[in-house]
Amino acid sequence: EAQVTQNPRYLITVTGKKLTVTCSQNMNHEYMSWYRQDPGLGLRQIYYSMNVEVTDKGDVPEGYKVSRKEKRNFPLILESPSPNQTSLYFCASSLAGSLYNEQFFGPGTRLTVL
Amino acid sequence: DQQVKQNSPSLSVQEGRISILNCDYTNSMFDYFLWYKKYPAEGPTFLISISSIKDKNEDGRFTVFLNKSAKHLSLHIVPSQPGDSAVYFCAARVQGAQKLVFGQGTRLTINP
């Protein structure tokens, strides 16, 4: 089954404790992206990757890191989480050069930083 | 600066009637517009798209209309069904890029 998976689905942590949210897709997509969803703000892009070893900042990259060492995986790293990073996070992927960039989303990770 | 705006946070419609969700945008460099649907505890799923050179695209019960002069698009659902209750996001693709810019979302509730 074609899908994007994220782990963990739920996470409660404390300020300053490094964490990683994993994202994996099995569709051989070149493009991957991370979003955060906050009330009243919709989905905002954090980072994206056009292919292996190619990453770039989205609209809200502060406090986040990413890496793309393999095509299927795109982990999101919070080196020192803060309460303002409490949010619902989505990973998405798509084929490079797709007509309108239909992105396939993972199920989401709800993060709470205390 | 919100380039894609959905000004109605919520909408309630009776089953069988038409649901109309609206979206406004400010950037003329968008070349495709998409609608995504999101159920609780799931990721958004693609629903329908429209090219900026078209003014209408239809897929079953779903029709998207684009008014370029007004920088406005709308999603019509006819007839509305209980399973249509979800949050709907409007998104726009930046011309020549993979980037999608999303609106804030509208929560649609279909009442029996």
XYZ file of N, CA and C in Angstrom:
678
model
N 0.844 -1.195 0.000
C 0.000 0.000 0.000
C 0.876 1.241 0.000
N 0.586 2.151 -0.936
C 1.340 3.399 -1.017
C 1.006 4.270 0.184
N 2.030 4.695 0.892
C 1.733 5.495 2.074
C 2.944 6.290 2.563
N 2.626 7.274 3.401
C 3.619 8.039 4.137
C 3.389 7.721 5.615
N 4.441 7.285 6.285
C 4.302 6.946 7.700
C 5.120 7.914 8.541
N 4.602 8.192 9.722
C 5.277 9.078 10.671
C 5.308 8.397 12.031
N 6.404 8.623 12.736
C 6.506 8.125 14.100
C 7.314 9.099 14.963
N 6.876 9.309 16.231
C 5.657 8.751 16.816
C 4.417 9.511 16.360
N 3.257 9.011 16.666
C 2.015 9.718 16.359
C 1.706 10.771 17.437
N 2.104 10.496 18.646
C 1.886 11.424 19.758
C 3.166 11.471 20.583
N 3.506 12.672 21.034
C 4.705 12.830 21.852
C 4.539 14.009 22.785
N 4.810 13.741 24.066
C 4.855 14.804 25.064
C 6.276 14.834 25.581
N 6.898 16.007 25.543
C 8.281 16.124 25.970
C 8.452 17.411 26.777
N 9.674 17.655 27.210
C 9.963 18.859 28.000
C 10.903 19.763 27.223
N 10.881 21.008 27.575
C 11.725 22.002 26.922
C 13.188 21.580 26.937
N 13.824 21.667 25.767
C 15.251 21.415 25.665
C 15.671 19.982 25.398
N 14.748 19.048 25.441
C 15.108 17.643 25.225
C 14.989 17.290 23.748
N 16.133 17.047 23.128
C 16.181 16.787 21.687
C 15.261 15.641 21.276
N 14.591 15.828 20.141
C 13.728 14.770 19.652
C 13.764 14.717 18.126
N 13.410 13.552 17.617
C 13.336 13.335 16.174
C 11.998 12.703 15.826
N 11.342 13.263 14.820
C 10.120 12.674 14.271
C 10.492 12.072 12.920
N 10.227 10.786 12.767
C 10.618 10.135 11.521
C 9.490 10.201 10.498
N 9.889 10.186 9.230
C 8.941 10.178 8.118
C 9.509 9.259 7.049
N 8.668 8.380 6.535
C 9.104 7.466 5.499
C 7.998 7.294 4.467
N 8.396 7.256 3.179
C 7.413 7.025 2.110
C 7.893 5.881 1.214
N 6.932 5.134 0.689
C 7.273 3.962 -0.137
C 6.844 4.143 -1.596
N 6.744 5.389 -2.033
C 6.269 5.677 -3.394
C 7.396 6.152 -4.312
N 8.621 6.112 -3.818
C 9.776 6.547 -4.608
C 9.664 8.016 -5.034
N 9.047 8.809 -4.167
C 8.893 10.236 -4.462
C 10.183 10.989 -4.204
N 10.453 11.944 -5.093
C 11.657 12.754 -4.918
C 11.425 13.855 -3.877
N 10.251 14.458 -3.917
C 9.968 15.633 -3.089
C 9.347 15.212 -1.763
N 9.887 15.755 -0.675
C 9.305 15.539 0.644
C 9.294 16.860 1.397
N 8.346 16.972 2.313
C 8.163 18.253 2.986
C 7.601 18.027 4.384
N 7.905 18.951 5.287
C 7.316 18.959 6.613
C 6.469 20.211 6.776
N 5.288 20.027 7.403
C 4.384 21.124 7.705
C 4.020 21.064 9.188
N 3.631 22.220 9.702
C 2.983 22.253 10.996
C 1.608 22.888 10.843
N 0.652 22.358 11.590
C -0.706 22.884 11.537
C -1.048 23.479 12.880
N -1.401 24.736 12.880
C -1.795 25.443 14.092
C -3.152 26.100 13.874
N -3.958 26.198 14.939
C -5.304 26.784 14.801
C -5.253 28.179 14.208
N -6.076 28.407 13.195
C -6.159 29.723 12.572
C -5.040 30.040 11.592
N -4.056 29.151 11.501
C -2.910 29.407 10.620
C -2.791 28.389 9.501
N -3.547 27.339 9.542
C -3.488 26.334 8.486
C -2.195 25.546 8.522
N -1.773 25.085 7.359
C -0.545 24.307 7.217
C 0.576 25.229 6.749
N 1.641 25.251 7.501
C 2.784 26.068 7.124
C 3.998 25.168 6.920
N 4.739 25.439 5.849
C 5.859 24.585 5.500
C 7.076 24.903 6.356
N 7.709 23.862 6.871
C 8.887 24.026 7.729
C 10.163 23.870 6.894
N 10.313 22.718 6.287
C 11.446 22.412 5.416
C 10.946 21.524 4.294
N 11.705 21.502 3.212
C 11.391 20.586 2.138
C 12.683 20.049 1.526
N 12.518 18.985 0.738
C 13.671 18.364 0.092
C 13.278 17.966 -1.321
N 14.066 18.398 -2.279
C 13.787 18.075 -3.674
C 14.324 16.689 -4.047
N 15.319 16.214 -3.300
C 15.870 14.884 -3.548
C 16.918 14.591 -2.472
N 17.578 13.450 -2.571
C 18.587 13.070 -1.581
C 19.661 14.146 -1.494
N 19.967 14.504 -0.252
C 21.001 15.500 0.061
C 20.649 16.913 -0.397
N 19.405 17.150 -0.799
C 18.979 18.497 -1.219
C 17.820 18.928 -0.337
N 18.091 19.863 0.582
C 17.042 20.353 1.467
C 17.042 21.875 1.465
N 15.896 22.458 1.822
C 15.820 23.916 1.865
C 14.745 24.349 2.847
N 14.873 25.588 3.314
C 13.945 26.113 4.299
C 12.590 26.422 3.668
N 11.557 26.194 4.475
C 10.230 26.612 4.096
C 9.922 27.956 4.726
N 8.696 28.133 5.169
C 8.274 29.425 5.712
C 8.561 29.595 7.194
N 8.637 28.511 7.936
C 8.840 28.587 9.386
C 9.923 27.608 9.834
N 11.185 27.774 9.406
C 12.226 26.784 9.696
C 12.916 26.924 11.059
N 12.685 28.050 11.759
C 13.445 28.308 12.978
C 13.183 27.239 14.033
N 14.258 26.688 14.575
C 14.143 25.687 15.630
C 14.075 24.253 15.126
N 14.155 24.064 13.825
C 14.057 22.735 13.227
C 15.272 22.435 12.353
N 15.563 21.152 12.229
C 16.560 20.669 11.278
C 15.981 19.465 10.558
N 16.507 19.207 9.371
C 16.102 18.025 8.623
C 17.340 17.405 7.984
N 17.178 16.180 7.508
C 18.226 15.556 6.706
C 17.553 14.651 5.692
N 18.246 14.419 4.581
C 17.694 13.516 3.552
C 18.858 12.669 3.028
N 19.158 11.622 3.759
C 20.280 10.740 3.387
C 19.808 9.607 2.470
N 18.523 9.293 2.564
C 17.940 8.269 1.694
C 16.676 8.853 1.086
N 16.310 8.334 -0.069
C 15.156 8.890 -0.766
C 13.870 8.709 0.035
N 13.726 7.594 0.724
C 12.458 7.296 1.381
C 12.271 7.994 2.724
N 13.340 8.461 3.353
C 13.251 8.986 4.721
C 13.558 10.482 4.808
N 12.825 11.170 5.659
C 13.010 12.618 5.814
C 12.697 12.981 7.266
N 13.625 12.731 8.180
C 13.347 13.000 9.600
C 13.368 14.489 9.931
N 12.538 14.861 10.884
C 12.479 16.234 11.404
C 13.094 16.227 12.794
N 14.063 17.099 13.008
C 14.814 17.125 14.254
C 14.564 18.436 14.979
N 14.217 18.337 16.254
C 14.106 19.510 17.126
C 15.226 19.396 18.140
N 16.274 20.191 17.957
C 17.464 20.086 18.806
C 17.168 20.515 20.249
N 16.388 21.556 20.401
C 16.054 22.078 21.737
C 14.609 22.582 21.703
N 13.672 21.660 21.821
C 12.259 22.043 21.671
C 11.825 23.084 22.688
N 10.914 23.953 22.240
C 10.340 24.965 23.128
C 8.813 24.862 23.035
N 8.107 25.405 24.042
C 6.643 25.300 24.045
C 5.972 25.823 22.783
N 6.578 26.805 22.102
C 5.935 27.328 20.886
C 6.056 26.365 19.706
N 6.706 25.228 19.919
C 6.743 24.198 18.894
C 5.695 23.113 19.139
N 4.878 23.320 20.143
C 3.717 22.464 20.347
C 2.793 22.635 19.152
N 2.529 21.552 18.444
C 1.778 21.657 17.205
C 1.467 20.264 16.665
N 0.736 20.254 15.561
C 0.461 19.025 14.820
C 1.337 19.057 13.571
N 2.168 18.041 13.405
C 3.143 18.023 12.322
C 2.759 16.976 11.269
N 2.913 17.381 10.012
C 2.643 16.479 8.893
C 3.838 16.412 7.967
N 4.142 15.193 7.554
C 5.120 14.957 6.508
C 4.349 14.681 5.221
N 4.895 15.101 4.096
C 4.223 14.882 2.818
C 5.264 14.567 1.755
N 4.828 13.883 0.696
C 5.740 13.583 -0.409
C 4.999 13.689 -1.733
N 5.767 13.894 -2.801
C 5.181 13.952 -4.140
C 6.257 13.666 -5.176
N 5.800 13.384 -6.385
C 6.716 13.171 -7.496
C 7.236 14.518 -7.972
N 8.531 14.602 -8.204
C 9.095 15.819 -8.781
C 8.519 16.006 -10.174
N 8.138 17.217 -10.503
C 7.616 17.478 -11.828
C 6.185 17.039 -12.038
N 5.502 16.618 -10.966
C 4.086 16.269 -11.132
C 3.323 17.529 -11.522
N 2.252 17.352 -12.273
C 1.567 18.474 -12.915
C 1.195 19.575 -11.927
N 0.556 19.194 -10.852
C 0.141 20.216 -9.898
C 0.648 19.914 -8.501
N 1.653 19.042 -8.417
C 2.263 18.708 -7.136
C 1.250 18.197 -6.124
N 0.488 17.173 -6.510
C -0.380 16.524 -5.530
C 0.500 15.882 -4.471
N 0.396 16.349 -3.265
C 1.210 15.828 -2.175
C 0.417 14.814 -1.357
N 1.113 13.754 -0.953
C 0.525 12.696 -0.134
C 1.013 12.905 1.296
N 0.084 12.941 2.225
C 0.410 13.274 3.597
C 0.432 12.059 4.513
N 1.312 12.123 5.515
C 1.280 11.144 6.579
C 0.141 11.447 7.540
N -0.036 10.589 8.557
C -1.176 10.734 9.474
C -1.016 11.832 10.519
N 0.188 12.375 10.643
C 0.390 13.457 11.593
C 1.044 12.995 12.885
N 1.781 13.916 13.506
C 2.392 13.709 14.822
C 1.998 14.875 15.696
N 1.300 14.566 16.777
C 0.913 15.643 17.705
C 1.981 15.762 18.782
N 2.648 16.909 18.784
C 3.750 17.157 19.717
C 3.340 18.188 20.750
N 3.589 17.855 22.012
C 3.387 18.805 23.111
C 4.719 19.000 23.816
N 5.146 20.267 23.908
C 6.391 20.598 24.608
C 6.038 21.355 25.884
N 6.380 20.788 27.028
C 6.016 21.397 28.324
C 7.117 22.310 28.848
N 2.422 37.043 6.241
C 1.443 37.511 5.253
C 0.770 36.300 4.613
N -0.517 36.165 4.842
C -1.248 34.999 4.373
C -1.590 35.188 2.901
N -0.960 34.410 2.024
C -1.189 34.556 0.596
C -2.445 33.820 0.142
N -2.862 32.824 0.916
C -4.075 32.062 0.614
C -4.957 32.129 1.858
N -6.166 32.624 1.677
C -7.027 32.852 2.843
C -8.363 32.152 2.707
N -8.752 31.485 3.762
C -10.087 30.928 3.866
C -10.732 31.652 5.030
N -11.609 32.561 4.733
C -12.118 33.479 5.749
C -13.208 32.892 6.634
N -13.753 31.761 6.240
C -14.785 31.128 7.061
C -14.191 29.947 7.816
N -14.031 30.047 9.128
C -13.465 28.921 9.890
C -14.384 27.709 9.903
N -15.688 27.946 9.760
C -16.614 26.822 9.822
C -17.834 27.088 8.954
N -18.488 25.985 8.572
C -19.682 26.055 7.730
C -20.559 24.853 8.080
N -21.840 25.108 8.241
C -22.776 24.040 8.562
C -23.835 23.975 7.466
N -24.065 22.772 6.912
C -24.971 22.605 5.781
C -25.843 21.380 6.021
N -27.072 21.463 5.558
C -27.972 20.325 5.710
C -27.667 19.270 4.645
N -27.774 18.022 5.037
C -27.563 16.909 4.115
C -28.436 17.080 2.879
N -27.832 16.830 1.705
C -28.566 16.935 0.452
C -28.486 18.297 -0.211
N -28.108 19.326 0.576
C -28.003 20.669 0.001
C -26.587 20.892 -0.543
N -26.370 22.065 -1.115
C -25.053 22.398 -1.657
C -24.165 23.010 -0.578
N -22.909 22.571 -0.551
C -21.896 23.186 0.305
C -20.977 24.011 -0.585
N -20.703 25.233 -0.187
C -19.800 26.109 -0.946
C -18.709 26.607 -0.013
N -17.481 26.205 -0.328
C -16.328 26.643 0.461
C -15.522 27.628 -0.381
N -15.089 28.703 0.258
C -14.435 29.784 -0.473
C -12.975 29.967 -0.074
N -12.216 30.523 -1.022
C -10.786 30.737 -0.823
C -10.367 31.945 -1.644
N -9.590 32.820 -1.053
C -9.050 33.990 -1.761
C -7.529 33.934 -1.740
N -6.914 34.470 -2.775
C -5.457 34.473 -2.822
C -4.954 35.829 -3.292
N -3.695 36.110 -2.994
C -3.148 37.423 -3.335
C -2.015 37.344 -4.359
N -1.425 36.165 -4.536
C -0.241 36.032 -5.384
C -0.646 35.625 -6.805
N -0.279 36.428 -7.776
C -0.625 36.110 -9.164
C 0.281 35.047 -9.764
N 1.291 34.600 -9.009
C 2.242 33.610 -9.520
C 1.834 32.174 -9.187
N 0.623 31.986 -8.733
C 0.130 30.632 -8.513
C -0.389 30.069 -9.838
N -0.008 28.816 -10.169
C -0.462 28.260 -11.439
C -1.436 27.100 -11.292
N -1.508 26.526 -10.117
C -2.501 25.486 -9.847
C -3.083 25.715 -8.460
N -4.349 25.323 -8.330
C -5.025 25.411 -7.051
C -5.602 24.034 -6.709
N -5.483 23.667 -5.450
C -5.900 22.347 -5.011
C -6.792 22.470 -3.780
N -7.651 21.501 -3.628
C -8.421 21.354 -2.395
C -8.058 20.026 -1.750
N -7.829 20.092 -0.445
C -7.555 18.911 0.350
C -8.646 18.787 1.411
N -8.889 17.542 1.784
C -9.890 17.227 2.797
C -9.185 16.531 3.945
N -9.541 16.883 5.172
C -8.868 16.292 6.319
C -9.888 15.832 7.360
N -9.819 14.538 7.677
C -10.603 13.988 8.780
C -9.755 14.031 10.055
N -10.405 14.035 11.228
C -9.659 14.005 12.493
C -8.707 12.823 12.562
N -7.528 13.049 13.109
C -6.503 12.019 13.320
C -5.967 11.419 12.020
N -6.194 12.100 10.905
C -5.633 11.654 9.631
C -4.936 12.820 8.953
N -4.068 12.496 7.986
C -3.465 13.558 7.200
C -4.413 14.046 6.124
N -4.168 15.239 5.590
C -4.991 15.738 4.483
C -4.889 14.809 3.279
N -5.983 14.692 2.535
C -5.981 13.916 1.294
C -6.455 14.805 0.151
N -5.838 14.627 -0.982
C -6.135 15.423 -2.168
C -7.561 15.173 -2.641
N -8.248 16.249 -3.026
C -9.634 16.126 -3.458
C -9.791 16.484 -4.937
N -9.375 17.675 -5.307
C -9.571 18.146 -6.676
C -8.643 19.315 -6.929
N -8.287 19.529 -8.189
C -7.405 20.650 -8.523
C -7.950 21.399 -9.734
N -7.385 22.574 -9.977
C -7.729 23.343 -11.162
C -6.505 24.132 -11.608
N -6.294 24.164 -12.905
C -5.220 24.969 -13.467
C -5.658 26.434 -13.510
N -4.691 27.329 -13.446
C -5.014 28.757 -13.481
C -5.540 29.206 -14.842
N -5.417 28.342 -15.857
C -5.929 28.718 -17.184
C -7.366 28.237 -17.390
N -7.908 27.550 -16.403
C -9.284 27.077 -16.473
C -10.143 27.888 -15.518
N -11.468 27.791 -15.689
C -12.332 28.447 -14.729
C -13.245 27.469 -13.990
N -13.190 26.211 -14.404
C -14.040 25.211 -13.754
C -13.439 23.833 -13.946
N -13.548 23.020 -12.902
C -13.178 21.610 -13.000
C -14.144 20.806 -12.148
N -14.629 19.732 -12.723
C -15.671 18.953 -12.061
C -15.228 17.506 -11.888
N -15.559 16.935 -10.729
C -15.258 15.530 -10.477
C -16.364 14.970 -9.584
N -17.332 14.345 -10.233
C -18.448 13.784 -9.470
C -19.238 14.873 -8.765
N -19.357 14.748 -7.456
C -20.122 15.738 -6.685
C -19.339 17.023 -6.418
N -18.073 17.041 -6.770
C -17.191 18.158 -6.443
C -16.870 18.991 -7.683
N -17.044 20.290 -7.557
C -16.705 21.216 -8.635
C -15.923 22.368 -8.042
N -14.815 22.709 -8.688
C -14.045 23.874 -8.251
C -14.172 24.952 -9.331
N -14.429 26.173 -8.895
C -14.539 27.332 -9.772
C -13.413 28.299 -9.457
N -12.827 28.859 -10.517
C -11.750 29.828 -10.338
C -12.112 31.129 -11.033
N -12.043 32.224 -10.290
C -12.263 33.563 -10.819
C -10.952 34.323 -10.677
N -10.166 34.340 -11.764
C -8.831 34.931 -11.681
C -8.862 36.427 -11.452
N -9.820 37.100 -12.043
C -9.862 38.559 -11.875
C -10.132 38.925 -10.420
N -10.911 38.104 -9.733
C -11.208 38.361 -8.329
C -10.236 37.662 -7.404
N -9.336 36.842 -7.964
C -8.408 36.019 -7.174
C -9.198 35.210 -6.133
N -10.171 34.506 -6.623
C -11.087 33.771 -5.754
C -11.377 32.402 -6.341
N -11.375 31.392 -5.479
C -11.854 30.089 -5.921
C -12.821 29.518 -4.905
N -13.653 28.619 -5.398
C -14.645 28.021 -4.515
C -14.789 26.542 -4.849
N -15.163 25.791 -3.847
C -15.434 24.363 -3.984
C -16.908 24.138 -3.699
N -17.599 23.526 -4.669
C -19.004 23.211 -4.502
C -19.155 21.706 -4.330
N -19.934 21.316 -3.348
C -20.216 19.909 -3.115
C -21.727 19.727 -3.212
N -22.150 18.937 -4.206
C -23.587 18.729 -4.424
C -23.861 17.271 -4.786
N -24.764 16.580 -4.117
C -25.363 16.981 -2.853
C -24.414 16.673 -1.694
N -24.535 17.406 -0.623
C -23.675 17.175 0.534
C -24.115 15.922 1.281
N -23.119 15.172 1.750
C -23.390 13.927 2.467
C -22.696 13.976 3.825
N -23.180 13.201 4.785
C -22.567 13.218 6.127
C -21.061 12.935 6.098
N -20.617 12.078 5.195
C -19.192 11.764 5.081
C -18.343 12.921 4.588
N -19.002 13.987 4.137
C -18.259 15.169 3.701
C -17.838 16.041 4.876
N -18.336 15.741 6.052
C -17.953 16.510 7.246
C -16.459 16.332 7.496
N -15.708 17.411 7.420
C -14.246 17.366 7.512
C -13.740 18.801 7.493
N -12.428 18.953 7.627
C -11.803 20.255 7.410
C -11.278 20.286 5.977
N -11.569 21.362 5.265
C -11.147 21.516 3.879
C -10.093 22.613 3.789
N -8.971 22.260 3.161
C -7.897 23.222 2.956
C -7.800 23.567 1.478
N -7.704 24.827 1.203
C -7.392 25.317 -0.124
C -5.869 25.460 -0.196
N -5.266 25.124 -1.346
C -3.823 25.262 -1.501
C -3.514 25.789 -2.891
N -2.398 26.466 -3.024
C -1.994 27.015 -4.317
C -0.544 26.664 -4.575
N -0.259 26.281 -5.819
C 1.115 25.938 -6.161
C 1.818 27.136 -6.756
N 3.013 27.414 -6.250
C 3.827 28.498 -6.781
C 4.352 28.087 -8.148
N 4.141 28.919 -9.135
C 4.523 28.613 -10.516
C 5.990 28.229 -10.624
N 6.256 27.114 -11.283
C 7.628 26.682 -11.502
C 8.289 26.035 -10.303
N 7.529 25.814 -9.231
C 8.107 25.238 -8.012
C 7.235 24.094 -7.514
N 7.766 23.345 -6.575
C 6.972 22.272 -5.956
C 6.160 22.794 -4.773
N 6.413 24.005 -4.378
C 5.849 24.533 -3.128
C 4.337 24.733 -3.218
N 3.640 24.282 -2.175
C 2.215 24.553 -2.015
C 2.041 25.502 -0.839
N 1.169 26.486 -1.012
C 0.814 27.411 0.060
C -0.624 27.119 0.446
N -0.855 26.884 1.748
C -2.166 26.458 2.215
C -2.924 27.591 2.899
N -4.246 27.506 2.828
C -5.109 28.383 3.598
C -5.284 27.838 5.008
N -6.108 28.550 5.804
C -6.268 28.201 7.212
C -7.189 27.014 7.433
N -7.997 26.684 6.422
C -8.931 25.577 6.561
C -10.321 26.044 6.950
N -11.332 25.297 6.482
C -12.735 25.524 6.855
C -13.313 24.197 7.316
N -13.903 24.212 8.510
C -14.519 22.990 9.030
C -15.946 22.911 8.522
N -16.233 21.903 7.717
C -17.573 21.692 7.161
C -18.294 20.617 7.969
N -19.495 20.959 8.406
C -20.334 19.993 9.121
C -21.617 19.792 8.331
N -21.914 18.545 8.011
C -23.139 18.222 7.282
C -24.132 17.657 8.287
N -25.241 18.331 8.414
C -26.266 17.926 9.391
C -27.331 17.058 8.731
N -27.710 15.954 9.400
C -28.731 15.062 8.815
C -30.104 15.730 8.778
